[in-house]
CSV table of N, CA and C in Angstrom, one decimal:
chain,number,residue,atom,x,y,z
A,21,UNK,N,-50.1,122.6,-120.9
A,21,UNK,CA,-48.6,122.7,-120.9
A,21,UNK,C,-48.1,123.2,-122.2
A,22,UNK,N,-48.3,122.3,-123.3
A,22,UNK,CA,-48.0,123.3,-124.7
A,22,UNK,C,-49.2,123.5,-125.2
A,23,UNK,N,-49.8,124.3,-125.0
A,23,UNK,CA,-50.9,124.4,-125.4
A,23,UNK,C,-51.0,125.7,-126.5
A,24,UNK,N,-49.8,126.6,-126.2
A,24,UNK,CA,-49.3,127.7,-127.1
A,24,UNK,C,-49.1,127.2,-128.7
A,25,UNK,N,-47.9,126.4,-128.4
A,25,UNK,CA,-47.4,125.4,-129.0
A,25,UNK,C,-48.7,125.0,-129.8
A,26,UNK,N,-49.2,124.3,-129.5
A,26,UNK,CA,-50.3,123.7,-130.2
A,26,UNK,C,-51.3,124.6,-131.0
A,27,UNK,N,-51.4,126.0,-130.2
A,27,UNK,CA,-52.5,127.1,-131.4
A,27,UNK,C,-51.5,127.8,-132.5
A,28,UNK,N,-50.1,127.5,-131.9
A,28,UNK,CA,-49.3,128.2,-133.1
A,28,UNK,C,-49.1,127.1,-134.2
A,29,UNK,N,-49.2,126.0,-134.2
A,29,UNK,CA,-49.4,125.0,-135.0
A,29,UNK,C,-50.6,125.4,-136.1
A,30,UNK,N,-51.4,125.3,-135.2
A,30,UNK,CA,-52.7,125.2,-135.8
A,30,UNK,C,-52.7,126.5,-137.0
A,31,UNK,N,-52.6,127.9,-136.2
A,31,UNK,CA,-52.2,128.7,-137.0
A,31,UNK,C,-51.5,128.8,-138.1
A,32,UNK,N,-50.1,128.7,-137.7
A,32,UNK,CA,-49.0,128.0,-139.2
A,32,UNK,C,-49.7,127.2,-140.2
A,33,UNK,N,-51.1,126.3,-139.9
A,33,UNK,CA,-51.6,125.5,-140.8
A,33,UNK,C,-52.6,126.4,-141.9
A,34,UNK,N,-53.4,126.6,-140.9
A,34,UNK,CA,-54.3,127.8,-141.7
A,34,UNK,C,-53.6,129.1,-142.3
A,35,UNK,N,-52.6,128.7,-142.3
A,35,UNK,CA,-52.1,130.5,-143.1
A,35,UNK,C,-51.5,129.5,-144.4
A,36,UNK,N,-51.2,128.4,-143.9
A,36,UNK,CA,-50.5,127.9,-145.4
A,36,UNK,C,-51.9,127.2,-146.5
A,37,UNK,N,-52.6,126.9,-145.7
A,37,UNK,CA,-53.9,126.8,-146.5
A,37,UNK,C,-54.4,127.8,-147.3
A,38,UNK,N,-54.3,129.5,-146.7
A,38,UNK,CA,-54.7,130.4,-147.4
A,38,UNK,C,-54.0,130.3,-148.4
């Protein structure tokens, strides 16, 4: 169901990591 939601999360995380 949010499952979008949730890889765009994940994403936003690892780019702020970079």
């Amino acid at each position: 169901m949010s499952e979008r939601l949730h890889k765009r999360k994940i994403i936003h995380k690892m780019t702020k990591t970079k």
